[in-house]
PDB file of C-alpha atoms in Angstrom:
ATOM      1  CA  MET A   1       0.000   0.000   0.000  1.00  0.00           C
ATOM      2  CA  LYS A   2       1.112   3.540  -0.682  1.00  0.00           C
ATOM      3  CA  ILE A   3       2.059   5.499   2.419  1.00  0.00           C
ATOM      4  CA  ARG A   4      -0.385   8.398   2.655  1.00  0.00           C
ATOM      5  CA  LYS A   5      -0.318   9.238   6.367  1.00  0.00           C
ATOM      6  CA  ALA A   6       2.314  10.637   8.705  1.00  0.00           C
ATOM      7  CA  VAL A   7       2.110  10.910  12.490  1.00  0.00           C
ATOM      8  CA  PHE A   8       3.773  13.777  14.352  1.00  0.00           C
ATOM      9  CA  PRO A   9       3.993  13.164  18.134  1.00  0.00           C
ATOM     10  CA  VAL A  10       4.089  16.729  19.510  1.00  0.00           C
ATOM     11  CA  ALA A  11       2.695  16.384  23.030  1.00  0.00           C
ATOM     12  CA  GLY A  12       6.017  16.731  24.885  1.00  0.00           C
ATOM     13  CA  LEU A  13       6.468  19.501  27.442  1.00  0.00           C
ATOM     14  CA  GLY A  14       9.778  20.830  26.103  1.00  0.00           C
ATOM     15  CA  THR A  15      11.244  21.257  29.579  1.00  0.00           C
ATOM     16  CA  ARG A  16      14.808  21.656  28.267  1.00  0.00           C
ATOM     17  CA  PHE A  17      13.799  24.979  26.727  1.00  0.00           C
ATOM     18  CA  LEU A  18      12.054  26.519  29.720  1.00  0.00           C
ATOM     19  CA  PRO A  19      11.110  29.288  30.261  1.00  0.00           C
ATOM     20  CA  ALA A  20      10.682  29.825  26.496  1.00  0.00           C
ATOM     21  CA  THR A  21       8.344  26.826  26.293  1.00  0.00           C
ATOM     22  CA  LYS A  22       6.217  27.683  29.331  1.00  0.00           C
ATOM     23  CA  ALA A  23       3.480  29.060  27.084  1.00  0.00           C
ATOM     24  CA  MET A  24       4.781  28.236  23.575  1.00  0.00           C
ATOM     25  CA  PRO A  25       5.215  24.715  22.193  1.00  0.00           C
ATOM     26  CA  LYS A  26       8.854  23.851  21.575  1.00  0.00           C
ATOM     27  CA  GLU A  27       7.841  22.696  18.089  1.00  0.00           C
ATOM     28  CA  LEU A  28       7.112  26.342  17.219  1.00  0.00           C
ATOM     29  CA  LEU A  29      10.561  27.591  18.191  1.00  0.00           C
ATOM     30  CA  PRO A  30      11.827  29.257  15.007  1.00  0.00           C
ATOM     31  CA  ILE A  31      14.869  28.526  12.902  1.00  0.00           C
ATOM     32  CA  ILE A  32      15.157  32.044  11.496  1.00  0.00           C
ATOM     33  CA  ASP A  33      11.530  32.529  10.339  1.00  0.00           C
ATOM     34  CA  LYS A  34      10.145  28.991  10.163  1.00  0.00           C
ATOM     35  CA  PRO A  35       9.125  26.863  13.177  1.00  0.00           C
ATOM     36  CA  ILE A  36      10.792  23.523  13.800  1.00  0.00           C
ATOM     37  CA  ILE A  37       7.618  21.517  13.140  1.00  0.00           C
ATOM     38  CA  GLN A  38       7.162  23.029   9.689  1.00  0.00           C
ATOM     39  CA  TYR A  39      10.421  21.502   8.463  1.00  0.00           C
ATOM     40  CA  ALA A  40       9.111  18.028   9.346  1.00  0.00           C
ATOM     41  CA  VAL A  41       5.745  18.741   7.717  1.00  0.00           C
ATOM     42  CA  GLU A  42       7.392  19.922   4.494  1.00  0.00           C
ATOM     43  CA  GLU A  43       9.583  16.802   4.505  1.00  0.00           C
ATOM     44  CA  ALA A  44       6.513  14.561   4.792  1.00  0.00           C
ATOM     45  CA  ILE A  45       4.697  16.380   1.992  1.00  0.00           C
ATOM     46  CA  ALA A  46       7.788  16.136  -0.227  1.00  0.00           C
ATOM     47  CA  ALA A  47       7.657  12.348   0.307  1.00  0.00           C
ATOM     48  CA  GLY A  48       4.134  12.200  -1.141  1.00  0.00           C
ATOM     49  CA  ILE A  49       2.216  12.099   2.145  1.00  0.00           C
ATOM     50  CA  THR A  50      -1.197  13.775   2.086  1.00  0.00           C
ATOM     51  CA  GLU A  51      -2.618  13.219   5.598  1.00  0.00           C
ATOM     52  CA  LEU A  52      -0.793  14.784   8.547  1.00  0.00           C
ATOM     53  CA  VAL A  53      -1.787  13.463  11.987  1.00  0.00           C
ATOM     54  CA  PHE A  54      -0.621  15.573  14.940  1.00  0.00           C
ATOM     55  CA  VAL A  55      -0.754  14.000  18.403  1.00  0.00           C
ATOM     56  CA  THR A  56      -0.858  16.995  20.718  1.00  0.00           C
ATOM     57  CA  GLY A  57      -1.216  17.761  24.408  1.00  0.00           C
ATOM     58  CA  ARG A  58      -3.061  20.294  26.507  1.00  0.00           C
ATOM     59  CA  THR A  59      -0.588  23.130  25.856  1.00  0.00           C
ATOM     60  CA  LYS A  60      -0.214  22.622  22.100  1.00  0.00           C
ATOM     61  CA  ARG A  61      -3.201  24.480  20.646  1.00  0.00           C
ATOM     62  CA  ALA A  62      -0.823  26.940  18.968  1.00  0.00           C
ATOM     63  CA  ILE A  63       0.407  24.141  16.661  1.00  0.00           C
ATOM     64  CA  GLU A  64      -3.128  23.677  15.365  1.00  0.00           C
ATOM     65  CA  ASP A  65      -3.431  27.440  14.885  1.00  0.00           C
ATOM     66  CA  HIS A  66      -0.171  27.533  12.906  1.00  0.00           C
ATOM     67  CA  PHE A  67      -1.425  25.001  10.365  1.00  0.00           C
ATOM     68  CA  ASP A  68      -4.951  26.413  10.229  1.00  0.00           C
ATOM     69  CA  ALA A  69      -6.125  29.033   7.722  1.00  0.00           C
ATOM     70  CA  ASN A  70      -5.894  32.668   8.831  1.00  0.00           C
ATOM     71  CA  PRO A  71      -7.952  34.722   6.363  1.00  0.00           C
ATOM     72  CA  GLU A  72      -7.819  37.838   8.558  1.00  0.00           C
ATOM     73  CA  LEU A  73      -4.011  37.852   8.499  1.00  0.00           C
ATOM     74  CA  GLU A  74      -3.930  37.165   4.755  1.00  0.00           C
ATOM     75  CA  ARG A  75      -6.384  39.995   4.120  1.00  0.00           C
ATOM     76  CA  ALA A  76      -4.360  42.417   6.254  1.00  0.00           C
ATOM     77  CA  LEU A  77      -1.181  41.516   4.383  1.00  0.00           C
ATOM     78  CA  ARG A  78      -2.813  41.964   0.973  1.00  0.00           C
ATOM     79  CA  ASP A  79      -4.259  45.314   2.028  1.00  0.00           C
ATOM     80  CA  LYS A  80      -0.689  46.432   2.721  1.00  0.00           C
ATOM     81  CA  GLY A  81       0.507  45.188  -0.662  1.00  0.00           C
ATOM     82  CA  LYS A  82       2.371  42.209   0.843  1.00  0.00           C
ATOM     83  CA  ASN A  83       0.861  39.686  -1.541  1.00  0.00           C
ATOM     84  CA  ASP A  84       3.937  37.443  -1.577  1.00  0.00           C
ATOM     85  CA  VAL A  85       3.884  37.122   2.214  1.00  0.00           C
ATOM     86  CA  ALA A  86       0.134  36.485   2.206  1.00  0.00           C
ATOM     87  CA  GLU A  87       0.612  33.732  -0.368  1.00  0.00           C
ATOM     88  CA  MET A  88       3.386  32.171   1.708  1.00  0.00           C
ATOM     89  CA  VAL A  89       1.100  32.115   4.762  1.00  0.00           C
ATOM     90  CA  ARG A  90      -1.738  30.588   2.727  1.00  0.00           C
ATOM     91  CA  LYS A  91       0.500  27.809   1.421  1.00  0.00           C
ATOM     92  CA  ILE A  92       1.871  26.655   4.781  1.00  0.00           C
ATOM     93  CA  VAL A  93      -0.511  23.748   4.203  1.00  0.00           C
ATOM     94  CA  PRO A  94      -0.752  23.198   0.429  1.00  0.00           C
ATOM     95  CA  GLU A  95      -3.994  22.273  -1.309  1.00  0.00           C
ATOM     96  CA  GLY A  96      -4.758  18.566  -1.141  1.00  0.00           C
ATOM     97  CA  ILE A  97      -3.117  18.147   2.279  1.00  0.00           C
ATOM     98  CA  THR A  98      -5.292  17.267   5.296  1.00  0.00           C
ATOM     99  CA  CYS A  99      -4.318  18.052   8.899  1.00  0.00           C
ATOM    100  CA  ILE A 100      -5.821  15.997  11.725  1.00  0.00           C
ATOM    101  CA  PHE A 101      -5.259  16.819  15.400  1.00  0.00           C
ATOM    102  CA  LEU A 102      -5.599  14.291  18.205  1.00  0.00           C
ATOM    103  CA  ARG A 103      -5.023  14.666  21.942  1.00  0.00           C
ATOM    104  CA  GLN A 104      -2.686  12.477  23.971  1.00  0.00           C
ATOM    105  CA  PRO A 105      -4.459  12.661  27.337  1.00  0.00           C
ATOM    106  CA  GLU A 106      -1.370  11.742  29.360  1.00  0.00           C
ATOM    107  CA  ALA A 107       2.333  11.781  28.528  1.00  0.00           C
ATOM    108  CA  LEU A 108       3.039   8.049  28.662  1.00  0.00           C
ATOM    109  CA  GLY A 109       5.871   7.868  26.124  1.00  0.00           C
ATOM    110  CA  LEU A 110       6.504   7.976  22.393  1.00  0.00           C
ATOM    111  CA  GLY A 111       4.968   4.554  21.853  1.00  0.00           C
ATOM    112  CA  HIS A 112       1.767   5.668  23.555  1.00  0.00           C
ATOM    113  CA  ALA A 113       1.669   8.840  21.439  1.00  0.00           C
ATOM    114  CA  VAL A 114       1.895   6.750  18.267  1.00  0.00           C
ATOM    115  CA  LEU A 115      -0.824   4.433  19.585  1.00  0.00           C
ATOM    116  CA  CYS A 116      -3.108   7.451  20.016  1.00  0.00           C
ATOM    117  CA  ALA A 117      -3.130   7.824  16.222  1.00  0.00           C
ATOM    118  CA  GLU A 118      -4.508   4.333  15.583  1.00  0.00           C
ATOM    119  CA  SER A 119      -8.097   5.479  15.094  1.00  0.00           C
ATOM    120  CA  VAL A 120      -7.030   7.741  12.217  1.00  0.00           C
ATOM    121  CA  VAL A 121      -4.266   5.626  10.678  1.00  0.00           C
ATOM    122  CA  GLY A 122      -6.311   2.423  10.664  1.00  0.00           C
ATOM    123  CA  ARG A 123      -4.732  -0.634   9.038  1.00  0.00           C
ATOM    124  CA  GLU A 124      -2.397   1.248   6.728  1.00  0.00           C
ATOM    125  CA  PRO A 125       1.377   1.647   6.765  1.00  0.00           C
ATOM    126  CA  PHE A 126       2.381   5.107   7.929  1.00  0.00           C
ATOM    127  CA  ALA A 127       5.343   7.347   8.621  1.00  0.00           C
ATOM    128  CA  VAL A 128       6.348   8.838  11.969  1.00  0.00           C
ATOM    129  CA  LEU A 129       8.353  12.056  12.120  1.00  0.00           C
ATOM    130  CA  LEU A 130       9.772  13.538  15.331  1.00  0.00           C
ATOM    131  CA  ALA A 131       9.878  17.298  14.949  1.00  0.00           C
ATOM    132  CA  ASP A 132      12.944  17.638  17.217  1.00  0.00           C
ATOM    133  CA  ASP A 133      15.026  16.093  14.427  1.00  0.00           C
ATOM    134  CA  VAL A 134      15.383  18.776  11.757  1.00  0.00           C
ATOM    135  CA  MET A 135      16.870  17.566   8.483  1.00  0.00           C
ATOM    136  CA  ARG A 136      18.729  19.348   5.700  1.00  0.00           C
ATOM    137  CA  GLY A 137      19.993  18.000   2.383  1.00  0.00           C
ATOM    138  CA  ASP A 138      18.786  14.504   1.459  1.00  0.00           C
ATOM    139  CA  LEU A 139      15.539  14.113   3.396  1.00  0.00           C
ATOM    140  CA  PRO A 140      15.059  10.702   5.044  1.00  0.00           C
ATOM    141  CA  THR A 141      11.274  10.303   4.832  1.00  0.00           C
ATOM    142  CA  ALA A 142      11.350  10.113   1.031  1.00  0.00           C
ATOM    143  CA  ALA A 143      14.102   7.491   1.273  1.00  0.00           C
ATOM    144  CA  LEU A 144      12.069   5.421   3.753  1.00  0.00           C
ATOM    145  CA  VAL A 145       8.947   5.609   1.590  1.00  0.00           C
ATOM    146  CA  ALA A 146      10.973   4.528  -1.448  1.00  0.00           C
ATOM    147  CA  GLU A 147      12.453   1.613   0.503  1.00  0.00           C
ATOM    148  CA  TYR A 148       8.993   0.520   1.623  1.00  0.00           C
ATOM    149  CA  ALA A 149       7.821   0.605  -2.000  1.00  0.00           C
ATOM    150  CA  LYS A 150      10.505  -1.979  -2.831  1.00  0.00           C
ATOM    151  CA  ALA A 151       9.285  -4.364  -0.127  1.00  0.00           C
ATOM    152  CA  PRO A 152       6.887  -3.839   2.804  1.00  0.00           C
ATOM    153  CA  GLY A 153       8.258  -3.848   6.331  1.00  0.00           C
ATOM    154  CA  THR A 154       9.268  -1.635   9.204  1.00  0.00           C
ATOM    155  CA  ILE A 155      11.868   0.829   7.942  1.00  0.00           C
ATOM    156  CA  LEU A 156      14.141   2.904  10.195  1.00  0.00           C
ATOM    157  CA  SER A 157      16.342   5.879   9.445  1.00  0.00           C
ATOM    158  CA  VAL A 158      19.717   5.360  11.151  1.00  0.00           C
ATOM    159  CA  MET A 159      23.019   7.155  11.562  1.00  0.00           C
ATOM    160  CA  GLU A 160      26.403   6.412  13.105  1.00  0.00           C
ATOM    161  CA  VAL A 161      27.000   7.918  16.552  1.00  0.00           C
ATOM    162  CA  ALA A 162      29.994   7.921  18.842  1.00  0.00           C
ATOM    163  CA  PRO A 163      30.038   5.022  21.356  1.00  0.00           C
ATOM    164  CA  GLN A 164      29.769   7.435  24.284  1.00  0.00           C
ATOM    165  CA  ASP A 165      26.570   8.886  22.764  1.00  0.00           C
ATOM    166  CA  ALA A 166      24.829   5.547  22.165  1.00  0.00           C
ATOM    167  CA  GLN A 167      23.134   5.706  25.576  1.00  0.00           C
ATOM    168  CA  ASN A 168      20.997   8.596  24.272  1.00  0.00           C
ATOM    169  CA  TYR A 169      19.406   6.665  21.373  1.00  0.00           C
ATOM    170  CA  GLY A 170      17.636   3.529  20.338  1.00  0.00           C
ATOM    171  CA  ILE A 171      20.552   1.430  19.054  1.00  0.00           C
ATOM    172  CA  VAL A 172      20.287  -1.138  16.277  1.00  0.00           C
ATOM    173  CA  ARG A 173      21.330  -4.739  16.797  1.00  0.00           C
ATOM    174  CA  PRO A 174      22.506  -5.629  13.270  1.00  0.00           C
ATOM    175  CA  GLY A 175      21.228  -8.766  11.614  1.00  0.00           C
ATOM    176  CA  PRO A 176      22.193 -10.650   8.458  1.00  0.00           C
ATOM    177  CA  ASN A 177      21.853  -9.138   4.978  1.00  0.00           C
ATOM    178  CA  GLY A 178      21.437  -5.613   6.301  1.00  0.00           C
ATOM    179  CA  GLU A 179      18.344  -6.419   8.368  1.00  0.00           C
ATOM    180  CA  VAL A 180      17.713  -5.141  11.886  1.00  0.00           C
ATOM    181  CA  ALA A 181      17.762  -7.983  14.425  1.00  0.00           C
ATOM    182  CA  GLY A 182      16.724  -5.779  17.344  1.00  0.00           C
ATOM    183  CA  LEU A 183      16.532  -2.275  18.779  1.00  0.00           C
ATOM    184  CA  VAL A 184      17.805  -1.438  22.269  1.00  0.00           C
ATOM    185  CA  GLU A 185      16.480   1.759  23.832  1.00  0.00           C
ATOM    186  CA  LYS A 186      19.244   3.823  25.474  1.00  0.00           C
ATOM    187  CA  PRO A 187      21.662   0.981  26.311  1.00  0.00           C
ATOM    188  CA  LYS A 188      23.971   1.298  29.277  1.00  0.00           C
ATOM    189  CA  PRO A 189      27.481   2.561  28.472  1.00  0.00           C
ATOM    190  CA  GLY A 190      29.595  -0.250  27.050  1.00  0.00           C
ATOM    191  CA  ARG A 191      26.529  -2.435  26.383  1.00  0.00           C
ATOM    192  CA  GLU A 192      25.525  -0.966  23.022  1.00  0.00           C
ATOM    193  CA  PRO A 193      25.130  -3.651  20.296  1.00  0.00           C
ATOM    194  CA  SER A 194      26.416  -1.222  17.622  1.00  0.00           C
ATOM    195  CA  CYS A 195      26.871   2.474  16.989  1.00  0.00           C
ATOM    196  CA  LEU A 196      23.931   2.658  14.577  1.00  0.00           C
ATOM    197  CA  ALA A 197      21.302   4.899  16.129  1.00  0.00           C
ATOM    198  CA  SER A 198      17.656   5.030  15.114  1.00  0.00           C
ATOM    199  CA  ILE A 199      16.698   8.675  14.642  1.00  0.00           C
ATOM    200  CA  GLY A 200      13.319  10.352  14.449  1.00  0.00           C
ATOM    201  CA  ARG A 201      12.044   9.008  11.134  1.00  0.00           C
ATOM    202  CA  TYR A 202      10.166   5.717  10.734  1.00  0.00           C
ATOM    203  CA  VAL A 203       7.873   3.854   8.384  1.00  0.00           C
ATOM    204  CA  LEU A 204       5.707   1.489  10.402  1.00  0.00           C
ATOM    205  CA  GLU A 205       3.083  -1.114   9.614  1.00  0.00           C
ATOM    206  CA  PRO A 206      -0.271  -1.222  11.430  1.00  0.00           C
ATOM    207  CA  GLU A 207       0.745  -4.341  13.377  1.00  0.00           C
ATOM    208  CA  ILE A 208       2.805  -1.976  15.551  1.00  0.00           C
ATOM    209  CA  PHE A 209      -0.460  -0.867  17.189  1.00  0.00           C
ATOM    210  CA  ASP A 210      -1.231  -4.418  18.326  1.00  0.00           C
ATOM    211  CA  ILE A 211       2.183  -4.615  19.980  1.00  0.00           C
ATOM    212  CA  LEU A 212       1.956  -1.180  21.620  1.00  0.00           C
ATOM    213  CA  ARG A 213      -1.499  -1.900  23.015  1.00  0.00           C
ATOM    214  CA  ALA A 214      -0.221  -4.922  24.958  1.00  0.00           C
ATOM    215  CA  GLN A 215       3.253  -3.621  25.754  1.00  0.00           C
ATOM    216  CA  PRO A 216       4.291  -2.917  29.371  1.00  0.00           C
ATOM    217  CA  PRO A 217       6.209   0.260  30.243  1.00  0.00           C
ATOM    218  CA  GLY A 218       9.915   0.185  29.414  1.00  0.00           C
ATOM    219  CA  HIS A 219      12.783   2.636  29.865  1.00  0.00           C
ATOM    220  CA  GLY A 220      11.759   5.562  32.087  1.00  0.00           C
ATOM    221  CA  GLY A 221       8.455   3.890  32.926  1.00  0.00           C
ATOM    222  CA  GLU A 222       7.057   4.856  29.508  1.00  0.00           C
ATOM    223  CA  ILE A 223       5.600   2.972  26.550  1.00  0.00           C
ATOM    224  CA  GLN A 224       8.634   2.968  24.253  1.00  0.00           C
ATOM    225  CA  LEU A 225       8.284   2.825  20.482  1.00  0.00           C
ATOM    226  CA  ALA A 226      11.760   1.255  20.352  1.00  0.00           C
ATOM    227  CA  ASP A 227      10.519  -1.744  22.369  1.00  0.00           C
ATOM    228  CA  ALA A 228       7.670  -2.316  19.925  1.00  0.00           C
ATOM    229  CA  ILE A 229      10.052  -2.061  16.974  1.00  0.00           C
ATOM    230  CA  ASN A 230      12.345  -4.527  18.734  1.00  0.00           C
ATOM    231  CA  SER A 231       9.444  -6.991  18.908  1.00  0.00           C
ATOM    232  CA  ARG A 232       8.897  -6.564  15.177  1.00  0.00           C
ATOM    233  CA  ALA A 233      12.618  -7.019  14.545  1.00  0.00           C
ATOM    234  CA  THR A 234      12.824 -10.314  16.422  1.00  0.00           C
ATOM    235  CA  ALA A 235      10.016 -11.553  14.189  1.00  0.00           C
ATOM    236  CA  GLY A 236      11.895 -10.350  11.080  1.00  0.00           C
ATOM    237  CA  ASN A 237      11.271  -7.782   8.341  1.00  0.00           C
ATOM    238  CA  VAL A 238      12.754  -4.655   9.917  1.00  0.00           C
ATOM    239  CA  ARG A 239      15.257  -2.787   7.762  1.00  0.00           C
ATOM    240  CA  ALA A 240      17.311   0.368   8.069  1.00  0.00           C
ATOM    241  CA  VAL A 241      18.225   3.152   5.667  1.00  0.00           C
ATOM    242  CA  THR A 242      21.330   5.176   6.516  1.00  0.00           C
ATOM    243  CA  LEU A 243      20.805   8.916   6.701  1.00  0.00           C
ATOM    244  CA  THR A 244      22.746  10.768   3.997  1.00  0.00           C
ATOM    245  CA  GLY A 245      21.627  14.308   4.835  1.00  0.00           C
ATOM    246  CA  GLN A 246      22.368  16.486   7.863  1.00  0.00           C
ATOM    247  CA  ARG A 247      20.454  16.009  11.112  1.00  0.00           C
ATOM    248  CA  TYR A 248      20.091  18.607  13.837  1.00  0.00           C
ATOM    249  CA  ASP A 249      18.942  17.557  17.300  1.00  0.00           C
ATOM    250  CA  CYS A 250      16.721  20.539  18.026  1.00  0.00           C
ATOM    251  CA  GLY A 251      15.550  18.886  21.218  1.00  0.00           C
ATOM    252  CA  SER A 252      18.842  20.086  22.718  1.00  0.00           C
ATOM    253  CA  LYS A 253      19.941  23.702  23.028  1.00  0.00           C
ATOM    254  CA  LEU A 254      23.281  23.111  21.325  1.00  0.00           C
ATOM    255  CA  GLY A 255      21.678  21.235  18.407  1.00  0.00           C
ATOM    256  CA  TYR A 256      19.109  24.007  18.051  1.00  0.00           C
ATOM    257  CA  LEU A 257      21.834  26.661  17.961  1.00  0.00           C
ATOM    258  CA  GLU A 258      23.776  24.630  15.382  1.00  0.00           C
ATOM    259  CA  ALA A 259      20.678  24.466  13.171  1.00  0.00           C
ATOM    260  CA  ILE A 260      20.143  28.219  13.394  1.00  0.00           C
ATOM    261  CA  VAL A 261      23.756  28.925  12.446  1.00  0.00           C
ATOM    262  CA  ASP A 262      23.853  26.472   9.522  1.00  0.00           C
ATOM    263  CA  PHE A 263      20.490  27.527   8.105  1.00  0.00           C
ATOM    264  CA  ALA A 264      21.428  31.181   8.459  1.00  0.00           C
ATOM    265  CA  LEU A 265      24.718  30.646   6.619  1.00  0.00           C
ATOM    266  CA  GLN A 266      22.761  29.043   3.730  1.00  0.00           C
ATOM    267  CA  HIS A 267      20.048  31.711   3.691  1.00  0.00           C
ATOM    268  CA  ASP A 268      19.675  33.446   0.312  1.00  0.00           C
ATOM    269  CA  GLU A 269      19.280  36.894   1.837  1.00  0.00           C
ATOM    270  CA  PHE A 270      21.220  36.762   5.088  1.00  0.00           C
ATOM    271  CA  GLY A 271      23.916  34.142   4.393  1.00  0.00           C
ATOM    272  CA  ASP A 272      26.777  36.469   3.444  1.00  0.00           C
ATOM    273  CA  PRO A 273      26.191  39.183   6.070  1.00  0.00           C
ATOM    274  CA  PHE A 274      25.669  36.498   8.735  1.00  0.00           C
ATOM    275  CA  ALA A 275      28.979  34.837   7.819  1.00  0.00           C
ATOM    276  CA  LYS A 276      30.700  38.228   8.156  1.00  0.00           C
ATOM    277  CA  LEU A 277      28.990  38.755  11.501  1.00  0.00           C
ATOM    278  CA  ILE A 278      30.258  35.411  12.802  1.00  0.00           C
ATOM    279  CA  ALA A 279      33.774  36.164  11.583  1.00  0.00           C
ATOM    280  CA  ARG A 280      33.677  39.520  13.335  1.00  0.00           C
ATOM    281  CA  LYS A 281      32.392  38.001  16.580  1.00  0.00           C
ATOM    282  CA  ALA A 282      34.790  35.033  16.576  1.00  0.00           C
ATOM    283  CA  PRO A 283      37.266  35.089  19.483  1.00  0.00           C
ATOM    284  CA  CYS A 284      40.844  36.047  18.682  1.00  0.00           C
ATOM    285  CA  SER A 285      43.440  33.305  18.661  1.00  0.00           C
ATOM    286  CA  GLY A 286      47.204  33.021  18.797  1.00  0.00           C
ATOM    287  CA  ALA A 287      49.599  35.662  20.072  1.00  0.00           C
ATOM    288  CA  GLU A 288      47.436  38.559  18.907  1.00  0.00           C
ATOM    289  CA  GLY A 289      44.496  37.214  20.859  1.00  0.00           C
ATOM    290  CA  LYS A 290      46.563  37.114  24.041  1.00  0.00           C
ATOM    291  CA  ALA A 291      47.812  40.673  23.690  1.00  0.00           C
TER     292      ALA A 291
END
């Protein structure tokens, strides 16, 4: 079946970005002039997905507002002659794309958030995109969808990480012929089965819901998506596609800052002056810097 639906779990509290996220969802933190979540949405649409399912929480109404129509704003912009800006606002959600918003009543983990989308996804394969992972260059969702088109299965986007960082990820246990034999959520230092980390892009089959529904809490006392994927892997037919683009962990402050800098340096309008600004602000080095 063609993958038409993508799930965006966006119910997290964003505590690492407090106080900025006290009243604003972390997914709406901007990289220059575009919120983090919009990069993931555009990636899904570029992969041919037409139904966007957002699993939100009590404090995430602003995400729904961002992807909703705003005729008053568009009218005000056109009245001021800003037709190009009005058109950009109108096309945040292109024609033919449907947005569906569901509520995760309690933060019980990523696996539980995905399970909340079952009533909308039904018995279809679907993609999952974590907005914290912002991608640039070759976008992974299109690669996962293409891999699924070759042969159905659970498809993960993976990347190499340093051994000391493996404890922060779901780590792949490699199997024969490039298959995934298992997935270990945040292994203890020195116990990682590889340095291949599963990052925030997945193509899943509807059987994952059956596993999640019966699954006990795992790491951190939460329903972990990695544990459900591990169950699928032990039964076979889980594969991985290595990320070829650039990933920014915008769930961390340093990753978020790195994304802002890199996107700014590539910006058509601000790239050159921003590069000069960074060069001017860079600390002095060598003998002259010590003078």
